[in-house]
Amino acid sequence: MPVLNMVEAIRATLAAEMTRDERIILLGQDIGRNGGMFRATEGLQQRFGEDRVVDMPLAEGVIVGSAVGLACSGLRPVPEIQFLGFASQAFHQLEGQVARMRFRSQGRFPIPVVIRAPFGGNVRTPEMHSDAHEAKYANSPGLKVVMPASARDAKGLLTEAIRGEDPVLFCEPLRGYRLIKDEVPEDDYATQFGRLRTVREGSDVTLVAWSAAVVVAEQAAELGAAEGISCQVVDLRTLVSLDAGGLGEAVARTGRAVVIHEAPLTAGFGAEVVATIVEEAFWSLTAPIARVAAPDTPYPISSLEALYVPSAERALRTIRRVMQAG
Amino acid sequence: MPVLNMVEAIRATLAAEMTRDERIILLGQDIGRNGGMFRATEGLQQRFGEDRVVDMPLAEGVIVGSAVGLACSGLRPVPEIQFLGFASQAFHQLEGQVARMRFRSQGRFPIPVVIRAPFGGNVRTPEMHSDAHEAKYANSPGLKVVMPASARDAKGLLTEAIRGEDPVLFCEPLRGYRLIKDEVPEDDYATQFGRLRTVREGSDVTLVAWSAAVVVAEQAAELGAAEGISCQVVDLRTLVSLDAGGLGEAVARTGRAVVIHEAPLTAGFGAEVVATIVEEAFWSLTAPIARVAAPDTPYPISSLEALYVPSAERALRTIRRVMQAG
Amino acid sequence: MADGSATVAFRGNRVGAVATATERPAPTRILAPDGTVPDGSRPPLPVDELLAAFRLMLLSRRVDERASNLQRQGRLGTFSPVHGQEASVVGSARALDPVRDWVVPQYRELPAMLRHGYTLERFFLYFKGNPEGNRMPDGVKLLPYQISLATQLPHAVGLAWGLRHQGLDGVVCVYFGDGGSSEGDFHEACNLAGLRRAPVIFLLQNNGWAISTPVRKQTAAPSLASRAAGYGFPGELVDGDDFFAVYDATSRAVARARAGEGPTLIEARTYRMGPHNTADDPTRYVDPAELEVHRALDPLTRLRAFLEDSGVLQAEVEERMRTEIEQEVAGALAAAEAHPGPHPAQIFDHVYGEEPARLAAQRRALEDGL
Amino acid sequence: MADGSATVAFRGNRVGAVATATERPAPTRILAPDGTVPDGSRPPLPVDELLAAFRLMLLSRRVDERASNLQRQGRLGTFSPVHGQEASVVGSARALDPVRDWVVPQYRELPAMLRHGYTLERFFLYFKGNPEGNRMPDGVKLLPYQISLATQLPHAVGLAWGLRHQGLDGVVCVYFGDGGSSEGDFHEACNLAGLRRAPVIFLLQNNGWAISTPVRKQTAAPSLASRAAGYGFPGELVDGDDFFAVYDATSRAVARARAGEGPTLIEARTYRMGPHNTADDPTRYVDPAELEVHRALDPLTRLRAFLEDSGVLQAEVEERMRTEIEQEVAGALAAAEAHPGPHPAQIFDHVYGEEPARLAAQRRALEDGL
Ligand SMILES: Cc1ncc(C[n+]2csc(CCOP(=O)(O)OP(=O)(O)O)c2C)c(N)n1
Ligand SMILES: Cc1ncc(C[n+]2csc(CCOP(=O)(O)OP(=O)(O)O)c2C)c(N)n1
Ligand SMILES: [Mg+2]
Ligand SMILES: [Mg+2]
């Protein structure tokens, strides 16, 4: 099986799906000749032409908003927002339009639109480029929110997203584009939404994460192992659809849970994970569930980001605390 | 003490603060001659002039965005967004600009801007007018999120918001504008953020709510009392700043908690409440914390909204379940 | 240059480059307020087309009255009358071909929607709170009502672009107001439309008001049509109370779009004769004198005068139309009132194509709770 | 009218109302690319002003080089050079009065910021990742860098309006690019500025590119300046590589704004000679021939030629400037490198005026963890 990094897996998947289905067109800033800021669309304009890989003007609202109309015309647009932070400019189109057109039209106009957007810290970008906004979109019914943490899943989940009938916000970890590398099957497969992935088995505590934070969780699990703490690591993969049952079962196995994410703590998606665990696995809990998140401050300037984004060391401190509790 | 409804309390507070501080100016759609959709600014333009009560063009982004600049010039703007759902059009200015200018400028430019916006269901408005988006803003560091549930608090919290140095999203319950009526002291007072209010004492279960859902919680408590369930009701009042300690104490007293809110369940602020309770009062819990929220669907058309918005009956069913647990 | 402090003004080829716009342009007009055609041209429309248009305007006016009454009786929710804007809506809609063209509405364009294949029954259903009322009949080329102002403009551009991408020759006509034209979505949509030469017509109904905000507080632009220049396509200001002027401008825009020449912005200057919606009290902010001026420009009266003068419309014909309309409205209302109404679980329908497990559980919980 | 099917075209007073804009207007120019003034007028600026402007352009060019080198060495973060746009930035900035006027930057206007009171030391600090670098010195009338494109435009309008509201006579000059001009914020800001006659200058630097997107893929508008008409204020297209043209247009805009006549949109047509930023590789998308054309229009060379021809600038004078600049840059860099660097808890500073208890607890936890 070939080993690909995440951006390669995404590029290959886009190419494969575009070959399979003529209705797919890509829209975004600098995605054509320049191949995208991170080369996710490199070579695709040459291959599929300017009509299917479209350089868009600098206006996120209409990148997303025109995708709604393109979908109504029968196409399957896959817009890219250069950085998830700038999807805020399109927030009204995302939460109010992309997410609701099917409902509003009582099924007449499904919106099979996949919005790709990178995000995530520790890559020394300026303000707003790293912001983890997933919770806002998870609280926007009608949207699905997908956050792969491996190249294999990037392919499987993107395939599923593109072939599905529902709008998907597909968030890609900036730092993982090149750093995350794993074996990606060459055959055609789609990874069902709503099923978490057990990344590592463990018996003392369950670490719950998604996107690049899964890597942090794995590192923390390594550190924990060195101290004799056995950490299970689960990757949620899709926040909507949430695998509530799987989450409950995973935590029930260890009785303890730590959630790790890059977004600020308050009202981050970690809160939903805790609430879901409480609903699904309360009686098996032997310690309070803890969250490791960014503090409730805006994403800081580059020299301070290593302290801001949850690290394996910070996660380990919390894991220790949870192990001592109860 | 005079009894005022909520919109009267808000109007009186705006007038009092504008009299006290010349730097305050109001901006919004239809707030002048028309006095606002719900008459919150009725008579204020006549009294303070067109320069201080400004009818704005139909563009939420620049209503919020120009407030940032007005604040930088030394003024204290109080923009109104006609319905919180349309703040989505200004989302990039709210979460990216209003919330962050102080941080970005390292304190040089504080943004003492209070954005007022009504929301909430069961008033038969069209799509988007009733949406409860508070969780998205609570996950936007730099903003404070305030949600009064009584006329007295509307005055106290609005006064505090306007006099403070921080940007505040001040959400007003549409249904409560006229229905919520209580005694409002005539003297000058400001209600500190970050302190929940105990609305009703009770010993079996703690109901946590904010804004119009507090009324639902009180009704549910009444229904519960009839069945011999003693419900404590707490009103969070400010989501940011969150009274985490007070919340933990309140729940510790009963050992059980039910959170009630109007927003869709997944990643709603109820999740944060659960997570916070777990952090603050885990060992005193005798049953899983439960959430009563809207389903994970867009706000529906008027004839279906009574089923969508949490009702006292629905809350009661959950309370019973929580009482039977454990 | 040693004493470079001289203060003579610069000269340059400044003239061509400075764009000032202070003149208020006059709207294109074919039909005078008294129903005559001053330049003597005979509007080139077949009689049946003229009668159909007039009938649709009459129907619209009647639905406004009926629906307002029903709303007062609590039999219908809040809705926004078309009153005063009939020529603008009908004149543009009838220049489209419902078989291949699309209409993207805001919420004040009922006759355009009807002409395109929407039904009065669904209209009543919708305003009685039934979500089915916002499902456009299959095959009908209409997007649903849009509550969030101007958000439909990017949709319309995407739709037009998508049609063209697929080699279809449809044109998209998107409606919005003077208020909506201030939203960022207007700008982004126009700019993209220009770039992609999308076959889209931006039909801006400038009816003088955005709720209580008069257009002079909405913009300092002497005309909204003039904005098209900033996107590289034509803009046209027409008398929106003149059926012919609107029909003609739209027809030309359709022809341009169909021929691959791209978008057009049409500003139809009209007037909202009624309240913003049935919950609004315009006496709080509308100057009665201004209203009187516009009453004299009533688009329906104007077209009737022309049709009567040209011998196309006789009193009996209008009478017959009115009777038919009465029956049509009554029939649609009865059908809507006989409708079983939405099932509670309809809250969950059509949210997703593939329903997440959590939502399915919520659906079951609701059904159990009933 | 019986055979109303005739197809003669309508006639109306269509002419005045149709706005088409297909001609590409020529930018205002005073100084020819060879440094001569074709119409013979003597630019009315004092010698010391001319030398100060030239020196600032020289400084900017030098900082670009230095900072690019430092970035390659890993001593500085990614930044966006001004290279090619010096006349546009300096010409506009020097027409402002730093004592009362404000500059609202995007991120590519270092010389305008320096002229207004920002320091090179802070510039280096900022791009070394120290948040202090984005704190404008007290009293200096400058907003911080803005990363989110075009979001600063509404701020600038609010600021200008606020100054006027308080009876101050300051003018706000806000910078943005051809890319940013496509954002909805541009439209909403311009429209409000027109309505409030805000004393604001929209200084649009059309440098041909938004990262890899050429301006022809950004808009179909023949000129971006033409958009001003749609907001009721003047727009002017100037040669952005001509210091005098930019200075002159800005001066007139300042005068208008100061006199209460409201906003102006200035499109300075220039060219980005370098990469978008130090992480960008323009060879992927810039045609080398196009770059050559623009190299010949270099704004610095052009102004130098004029100054030398007019006897204002001698080789020794420029040499002396260069030496001073070298010292200035080295001094600022040394000071920035000597700076202790941010304290970790600075993450928490300036988020709120009144810090919520939870944030205070997070601060303590971080400090404990260190
Ligand atoms: C984005 C948004 N902001 C505010 C509103 C509330 N609102 C509903 S209608 C209206 C005025 C619309 O005016 P205009 O666009 O001129 O259309 P008209 O009602 O005159 O047909 C407003 C402010 C809304 N529906 N959407
Ligand atoms: C809202 C937003 N969208 C996207 C980006 C990413 N981005 C940074 S610079 C840039 C191009 C800007 O072009 P232009 O406005 O012409 O300014 P220039 O870089 O040419 O000075 C883009 C797309 C951003 N910073 N903000
Ligand atoms: Mg209007
Ligand atoms: Mg540019």
mmCIF file of N, CA, C and O in Angstrom, chain A residues 30 33-34 37 39 42 50 55 57-60 82 86 89 126-129 265-266 291 295-298 300-304 307-308 317, chain D residues 126 128-131 147-149 151 179-180 182-183 210-213 217-218 284-285 342-344 346-348 351-352 358-359 362 366 369-370:
data_model
loop_
_atom_site.group_PDB
_atom_site.id
_atom_site.type_symbol
_atom_site.label_atom_id
_atom_site.label_comp_id
_atom_site.label_asym_id
_atom_site.label_seq_id
_atom_site.Cartn_x
_atom_site.Cartn_y
_atom_site.Cartn_z
ATOM 1 N N ASP A 30 -6.944 30.893 -5.750
ATOM 2 C CA ASP A 30 -5.584 30.416 -6.053
ATOM 3 C C ASP A 30 -5.489 28.902 -6.215
ATOM 4 O O ASP A 30 -4.417 28.334 -6.028
ATOM 5 N N ARG A 33 -3.806 27.614 -11.432
ATOM 6 C CA ARG A 33 -2.401 27.555 -11.819
ATOM 7 C C ARG A 33 -1.484 27.389 -10.612
ATOM 8 O O ARG A 33 -0.484 26.680 -10.657
ATOM 9 N N ASN A 34 -1.837 28.054 -9.532
ATOM 10 C CA ASN A 34 -0.991 27.996 -8.331
ATOM 11 C C ASN A 34 -1.194 26.697 -7.556
ATOM 12 O O ASN A 34 -0.417 26.389 -6.662
ATOM 13 N N MET A 37 -2.838 27.038 -1.910
ATOM 14 C CA MET A 37 -1.774 27.456 -0.991
ATOM 15 C C MET A 37 -0.926 26.271 -0.553
ATOM 16 O O MET A 37 0.251 26.414 -0.268
ATOM 17 N N ARG A 39 -1.017 23.217 -2.211
ATOM 18 C CA ARG A 39 -0.876 22.290 -3.348
ATOM 19 C C ARG A 39 -1.901 21.162 -3.331
ATOM 20 O O ARG A 39 -1.682 20.128 -3.957
ATOM 21 N N GLU A 42 -2.942 20.937 -6.917
ATOM 22 C CA GLU A 42 -1.853 21.030 -7.897
ATOM 23 C C GLU A 42 -2.103 20.134 -9.114
ATOM 24 O O GLU A 42 -2.406 18.946 -8.963
ATOM 25 N N GLU A 50 -10.066 24.858 -17.027
ATOM 26 C CA GLU A 50 -10.417 26.039 -16.238
ATOM 27 C C GLU A 50 -11.896 26.077 -15.879
ATOM 28 O O GLU A 50 -12.307 26.832 -15.001
ATOM 29 N N ASP A 55 -10.580 29.409 -10.511
ATOM 30 C CA ASP A 55 -10.033 30.443 -9.628
ATOM 31 C C ASP A 55 -11.114 31.474 -9.355
ATOM 32 O O ASP A 55 -11.656 32.078 -10.282
ATOM 33 N N PRO A 57 -12.850 34.931 -7.344
ATOM 34 C CA PRO A 57 -12.474 36.217 -6.757
ATOM 35 C C PRO A 57 -12.397 36.092 -5.234
ATOM 36 O O PRO A 57 -12.877 35.120 -4.653
ATOM 37 N N LEU A 58 -11.806 37.105 -4.632
ATOM 38 C CA LEU A 58 -11.519 37.050 -3.207
ATOM 39 C C LEU A 58 -12.763 37.412 -2.397
ATOM 40 O O LEU A 58 -12.886 38.540 -1.889
ATOM 41 N N ALA A 59 -13.675 36.477 -2.298
ATOM 42 C CA ALA A 59 -14.938 36.752 -1.624
ATOM 43 C C ALA A 59 -15.537 35.425 -1.180
ATOM 44 O O ALA A 59 -16.182 34.726 -1.967
ATOM 45 N N GLU A 60 -15.290 35.099 0.063
ATOM 46 C CA GLU A 60 -15.705 33.792 0.576
ATOM 47 C C GLU A 60 -17.215 33.606 0.514
ATOM 48 O O GLU A 60 -17.713 32.497 0.281
ATOM 49 N N GLN A 82 -9.732 29.219 1.741
ATOM 50 C CA GLN A 82 -8.274 29.138 1.864
ATOM 51 C C GLN A 82 -7.831 28.787 3.288
ATOM 52 O O GLN A 82 -6.904 28.015 3.477
ATOM 53 N N PHE A 86 -11.397 32.199 7.506
ATOM 54 C CA PHE A 86 -12.050 33.109 6.569
ATOM 55 C C PHE A 86 -13.406 32.595 6.107
ATOM 56 O O PHE A 86 -14.120 33.281 5.371
ATOM 57 N N GLN A 89 -16.400 34.892 6.882
ATOM 58 C CA GLN A 89 -16.956 35.831 5.905
ATOM 59 C C GLN A 89 -18.148 35.208 5.176
ATOM 60 O O GLN A 89 -18.963 35.919 4.608
ATOM 61 N N PRO A 126 -0.074 33.858 10.187
ATOM 62 C CA PRO A 126 -0.592 35.050 10.871
ATOM 63 C C PRO A 126 -1.955 34.745 11.492
ATOM 64 O O PRO A 126 -2.568 33.709 11.203
ATOM 65 N N GLU A 127 -2.400 35.668 12.322
ATOM 66 C CA GLU A 127 -3.748 35.675 12.892
ATOM 67 C C GLU A 127 -4.796 35.029 11.997
ATOM 68 O O GLU A 127 -4.756 35.212 10.778
ATOM 69 N N MET A 128 -5.760 34.352 12.571
ATOM 70 C CA MET A 128 -6.967 33.870 11.885
ATOM 71 C C MET A 128 -6.747 32.665 10.991
ATOM 72 O O MET A 128 -7.700 31.998 10.627
ATOM 73 N N HIS A 129 -5.518 32.402 10.598
ATOM 74 C CA HIS A 129 -5.274 31.289 9.690
ATOM 75 C C HIS A 129 -5.383 29.940 10.401
ATOM 76 O O HIS A 129 -5.603 28.923 9.760
ATOM 77 N N LEU A 265 -11.476 26.619 24.883
ATOM 78 C CA LEU A 265 -12.241 25.728 25.743
ATOM 79 C C LEU A 265 -13.749 25.986 25.724
ATOM 80 O O LEU A 265 -14.544 25.082 25.451
ATOM 81 N N THR A 266 -14.135 27.213 26.050
ATOM 82 C CA THR A 266 -15.552 27.492 26.297
ATOM 83 C C THR A 266 -16.385 27.305 25.030
ATOM 84 O O THR A 266 -16.137 27.948 24.011
ATOM 85 N N ARG A 291 -10.983 18.267 29.969
ATOM 86 C CA ARG A 291 -10.747 18.811 28.623
ATOM 87 C C ARG A 291 -9.366 19.457 28.542
ATOM 88 O O ARG A 291 -8.971 20.174 29.468
ATOM 89 N N PRO A 295 -6.740 28.035 25.510
ATOM 90 C CA PRO A 295 -7.413 28.928 26.458
ATOM 91 C C PRO A 295 -8.447 29.802 25.749
ATOM 92 O O PRO A 295 -8.498 29.852 24.518
ATOM 93 N N ASP A 296 -9.265 30.471 26.530
ATOM 94 C CA ASP A 296 -10.329 31.311 25.962
ATOM 95 C C ASP A 296 -9.786 32.667 25.524
ATOM 96 O O ASP A 296 -10.214 33.727 25.990
ATOM 97 N N THR A 297 -8.854 32.616 24.615
ATOM 98 C CA THR A 297 -8.263 33.840 24.055
ATOM 99 C C THR A 297 -8.182 33.652 22.546
ATOM 100 O O THR A 297 -8.225 32.525 22.059
ATOM 101 N N PRO A 298 -8.054 34.751 21.809
ATOM 102 C CA PRO A 298 -7.858 34.599 20.364
ATOM 103 C C PRO A 298 -6.537 33.883 20.088
ATOM 104 O O PRO A 298 -5.625 33.901 20.922
ATOM 105 N N PRO A 300 -2.974 33.335 19.283
ATOM 106 C CA PRO A 300 -1.935 34.365 19.442
ATOM 107 C C PRO A 300 -0.935 34.381 18.289
ATOM 108 O O PRO A 300 -0.986 33.540 17.389
ATOM 109 N N ILE A 301 -0.031 35.310 18.381
ATOM 110 C CA ILE A 301 1.034 35.443 17.387
ATOM 111 C C ILE A 301 1.978 34.230 17.478
ATOM 112 O O ILE A 301 2.046 33.556 18.510
ATOM 113 N N SER A 302 2.697 33.984 16.380
ATOM 114 C CA SER A 302 3.451 32.734 16.206
ATOM 115 C C SER A 302 4.342 32.334 17.383
ATOM 116 O O SER A 302 4.380 31.171 17.765
ATOM 117 N N SER A 303 5.031 33.297 17.974
ATOM 118 C CA SER A 303 5.994 32.906 19.007
ATOM 119 C C SER A 303 5.319 32.334 20.242
ATOM 120 O O SER A 303 5.983 31.725 21.080
ATOM 121 N N LEU A 304 4.027 32.543 20.376
ATOM 122 C CA LEU A 304 3.337 32.058 21.566
ATOM 123 C C LEU A 304 2.445 30.854 21.283
ATOM 124 O O LEU A 304 1.845 30.284 22.194
ATOM 125 N N LEU A 307 2.444 27.382 23.160
ATOM 126 C CA LEU A 307 1.820 27.322 24.486
ATOM 127 C C LEU A 307 0.307 27.282 24.392
ATOM 128 O O LEU A 307 -0.385 26.883 25.323
ATOM 129 N N TYR A 308 -0.200 27.776 23.289
ATOM 130 C CA TYR A 308 -1.641 27.946 23.117
ATOM 131 C C TYR A 308 -2.281 26.629 22.665
ATOM 132 O O TYR A 308 -3.255 26.158 23.248
ATOM 133 N N ARG A 317 -0.250 16.063 31.614
ATOM 134 C CA ARG A 317 -0.532 16.587 32.958
ATOM 135 C C ARG A 317 -1.997 16.351 33.322
ATOM 136 O O ARG A 317 -2.325 15.994 34.443
ATOM 137 N N TYR D 126 7.259 42.659 15.364
ATOM 138 C CA TYR D 126 6.036 41.981 14.932
ATOM 139 C C TYR D 126 6.381 40.755 14.102
ATOM 140 O O TYR D 126 5.860 39.663 14.325
ATOM 141 N N LYS D 128 8.990 39.113 14.083
ATOM 142 C CA LYS D 128 9.689 38.103 14.877
ATOM 143 C C LYS D 128 8.701 37.396 15.812
ATOM 144 O O LYS D 128 9.093 36.546 16.606
ATOM 145 N N GLY D 129 7.427 37.772 15.723
ATOM 146 C CA GLY D 129 6.421 37.060 16.513
ATOM 147 C C GLY D 129 6.161 37.665 17.875
ATOM 148 O O GLY D 129 5.673 36.987 18.780
ATOM 149 N N ASN D 130 6.448 38.948 18.018
ATOM 150 C CA ASN D 130 6.169 39.603 19.293
ATOM 151 C C ASN D 130 4.917 40.472 19.149
ATOM 152 O O ASN D 130 4.877 41.392 18.321
ATOM 153 N N PRO D 131 3.882 40.201 19.944
ATOM 154 C CA PRO D 131 2.622 40.945 19.768
ATOM 155 C C PRO D 131 2.779 42.450 20.001
ATOM 156 O O PRO D 131 2.016 43.234 19.440
ATOM 157 N N ILE D 147 -5.218 41.326 9.027
ATOM 158 C CA ILE D 147 -4.956 40.117 8.246
ATOM 159 C C ILE D 147 -6.195 39.705 7.452
ATOM 160 O O ILE D 147 -6.096 39.174 6.347
ATOM 161 N N SER D 148 -7.357 39.956 8.013
ATOM 162 C CA SER D 148 -8.593 39.537 7.372
ATOM 163 C C SER D 148 -8.967 40.602 6.340
ATOM 164 O O SER D 148 -9.363 41.716 6.689
ATOM 165 N N LEU D 149 -8.835 40.243 5.082
ATOM 166 C CA LEU D 149 -8.899 41.248 4.020
ATOM 167 C C LEU D 149 -10.203 42.028 4.001
ATOM 168 O O LEU D 149 -11.289 41.443 4.087
ATOM 169 N N THR D 151 -11.761 43.732 6.007
ATOM 170 C CA THR D 151 -12.526 43.984 7.245
ATOM 171 C C THR D 151 -12.196 45.345 7.833
ATOM 172 O O THR D 151 -12.967 45.874 8.636
ATOM 173 N N GLY D 179 -7.616 42.525 -4.581
ATOM 174 C CA GLY D 179 -8.283 41.333 -4.053
ATOM 175 C C GLY D 179 -9.342 41.711 -3.034
ATOM 176 O O GLY D 179 -10.517 41.338 -3.160
ATOM 177 N N GLY D 180 -8.950 42.490 -2.058
ATOM 178 C CA GLY D 180 -9.887 42.902 -1.001
ATOM 179 C C GLY D 180 -11.119 43.602 -1.536
ATOM 180 O O GLY D 180 -12.192 43.543 -0.920
ATOM 181 N N SER D 182 -13.044 42.764 -3.694
ATOM 182 C CA SER D 182 -14.133 41.842 -4.043
ATOM 183 C C SER D 182 -14.969 41.426 -2.840
ATOM 184 O O SER D 182 -16.019 40.803 -3.015
ATOM 185 N N GLU D 183 -14.494 41.722 -1.660
ATOM 186 C CA GLU D 183 -15.218 41.314 -0.453
ATOM 187 C C GLU D 183 -16.448 42.196 -0.227
ATOM 188 O O GLU D 183 -16.419 43.406 -0.479
ATOM 189 N N ALA D 210 -3.763 39.212 -6.514
ATOM 190 C CA ALA D 210 -4.143 38.769 -5.174
ATOM 191 C C ALA D 210 -3.526 37.379 -5.059
ATOM 192 O O ALA D 210 -4.031 36.425 -5.658
ATOM 193 N N ILE D 211 -2.425 37.304 -4.386
ATOM 194 C CA ILE D 211 -1.552 36.118 -4.435
ATOM 195 C C ILE D 211 -1.359 35.749 -5.912
ATOM 196 O O ILE D 211 -0.753 36.550 -6.636
ATOM 197 N N SER D 212 -1.921 34.638 -6.370
ATOM 198 C CA SER D 212 -1.687 34.215 -7.765
ATOM 199 C C SER D 212 -2.815 34.621 -8.693
ATOM 200 O O SER D 212 -2.807 34.272 -9.871
ATOM 201 N N THR D 213 -3.814 35.316 -8.156
ATOM 202 C CA THR D 213 -4.983 35.639 -8.965
ATOM 203 C C THR D 213 -4.798 36.990 -9.652
ATOM 204 O O THR D 213 -4.720 38.016 -8.975
ATOM 205 N N LYS D 217 -9.027 38.088 -13.324
ATOM 206 C CA LYS D 217 -9.859 37.033 -12.735
ATOM 207 C C LYS D 217 -10.520 37.505 -11.445
ATOM 208 O O LYS D 217 -11.256 36.763 -10.790
ATOM 209 N N GLN D 218 -10.207 38.727 -11.057
ATOM 210 C CA GLN D 218 -10.782 39.286 -9.834
ATOM 211 C C GLN D 218 -12.082 40.022 -10.131
ATOM 212 O O GLN D 218 -12.990 40.053 -9.325
ATOM 213 N N ARG D 284 5.655 30.522 -10.345
ATOM 214 C CA ARG D 284 4.608 29.562 -10.713
ATOM 215 C C ARG D 284 3.536 30.200 -11.582
ATOM 216 O O ARG D 284 2.806 29.507 -12.270
ATOM 217 N N TYR D 285 3.348 31.504 -11.450
ATOM 218 C CA TYR D 285 2.187 32.096 -12.126
ATOM 219 C C TYR D 285 2.427 33.447 -12.800
ATOM 220 O O TYR D 285 1.583 33.908 -13.552
ATOM 221 N N PRO D 342 8.182 38.067 24.142
ATOM 222 C CA PRO D 342 6.935 38.067 24.907
ATOM 223 C C PRO D 342 6.985 37.075 26.063
ATOM 224 O O PRO D 342 7.626 36.023 25.978
ATOM 225 N N HIS D 343 6.321 37.433 27.129
ATOM 226 C CA HIS D 343 6.139 36.517 28.242
ATOM 227 C C HIS D 343 5.007 35.558 27.881
ATOM 228 O O HIS D 343 4.016 35.988 27.303
ATOM 229 N N PRO D 344 5.124 34.268 28.205
ATOM 230 C CA PRO D 344 4.068 33.315 27.828
ATOM 231 C C PRO D 344 2.668 33.781 28.218
ATOM 232 O O PRO D 344 1.732 33.661 27.427
ATOM 233 N N GLN D 346 1.433 36.413 28.173
ATOM 234 C CA GLN D 346 0.953 37.487 27.308
ATOM 235 C C GLN D 346 -0.200 36.998 26.411
ATOM 236 O O GLN D 346 -0.968 37.800 25.901
ATOM 237 N N ILE D 347 -0.304 35.695 26.263
ATOM 238 C CA ILE D 347 -1.476 35.146 25.567
ATOM 239 C C ILE D 347 -2.762 35.694 26.173
ATOM 240 O O ILE D 347 -3.749 35.909 25.481
ATOM 241 N N PHE D 348 -2.721 35.918 27.501
ATOM 242 C CA PHE D 348 -3.942 36.295 28.208
ATOM 243 C C PHE D 348 -4.132 37.804 28.326
ATOM 244 O O PHE D 348 -5.203 38.265 28.700
ATOM 245 N N VAL D 351 -7.010 40.546 26.351
ATOM 246 C CA VAL D 351 -8.161 39.888 25.741
ATOM 247 C C VAL D 351 -9.428 40.609 26.193
ATOM 248 O O VAL D 351 -10.320 40.888 25.387
ATOM 249 N N TYR D 352 -9.464 40.915 27.473
ATOM 250 C CA TYR D 352 -10.594 41.672 28.032
ATOM 251 C C TYR D 352 -10.056 42.803 28.899
ATOM 252 O O TYR D 352 -8.932 42.731 29.399
ATOM 253 N N ARG D 358 -12.908 32.565 34.674
ATOM 254 C CA ARG D 358 -12.400 31.354 34.029
ATOM 255 C C ARG D 358 -11.084 31.618 33.315
ATOM 256 O O ARG D 358 -10.167 30.798 33.349
ATOM 257 N N LEU D 359 -10.987 32.770 32.693
ATOM 258 C CA LEU D 359 -9.753 33.097 31.982
ATOM 259 C C LEU D 359 -8.614 33.303 32.978
ATOM 260 O O LEU D 359 -7.479 32.874 32.739
ATOM 261 N N GLN D 362 -7.366 30.030 33.847
ATOM 262 C CA GLN D 362 -6.558 29.463 32.760
ATOM 263 C C GLN D 362 -5.160 30.082 32.767
ATOM 264 O O GLN D 362 -4.160 29.410 32.517
ATOM 265 N N LEU D 366 -1.694 28.011 33.236
ATOM 266 C CA LEU D 366 -0.566 28.077 32.309
ATOM 267 C C LEU D 366 0.711 28.429 33.059
ATOM 268 O O LEU D 366 1.755 27.810 32.862
ATOM 269 N N GLY D 369 1.974 25.545 34.887
ATOM 270 C CA GLY D 369 2.515 24.502 34.015
ATOM 271 C C GLY D 369 3.910 24.825 33.505
ATOM 272 O O GLY D 369 4.607 23.949 33.001
ATOM 273 N N LEU D 370 4.294 26.065 33.567
ATOM 274 C CA LEU D 370 5.584 26.457 32.980
ATOM 275 C C LEU D 370 6.768 26.010 33.824
ATOM 276 O O LEU D 370 6.721 26.005 35.023
#
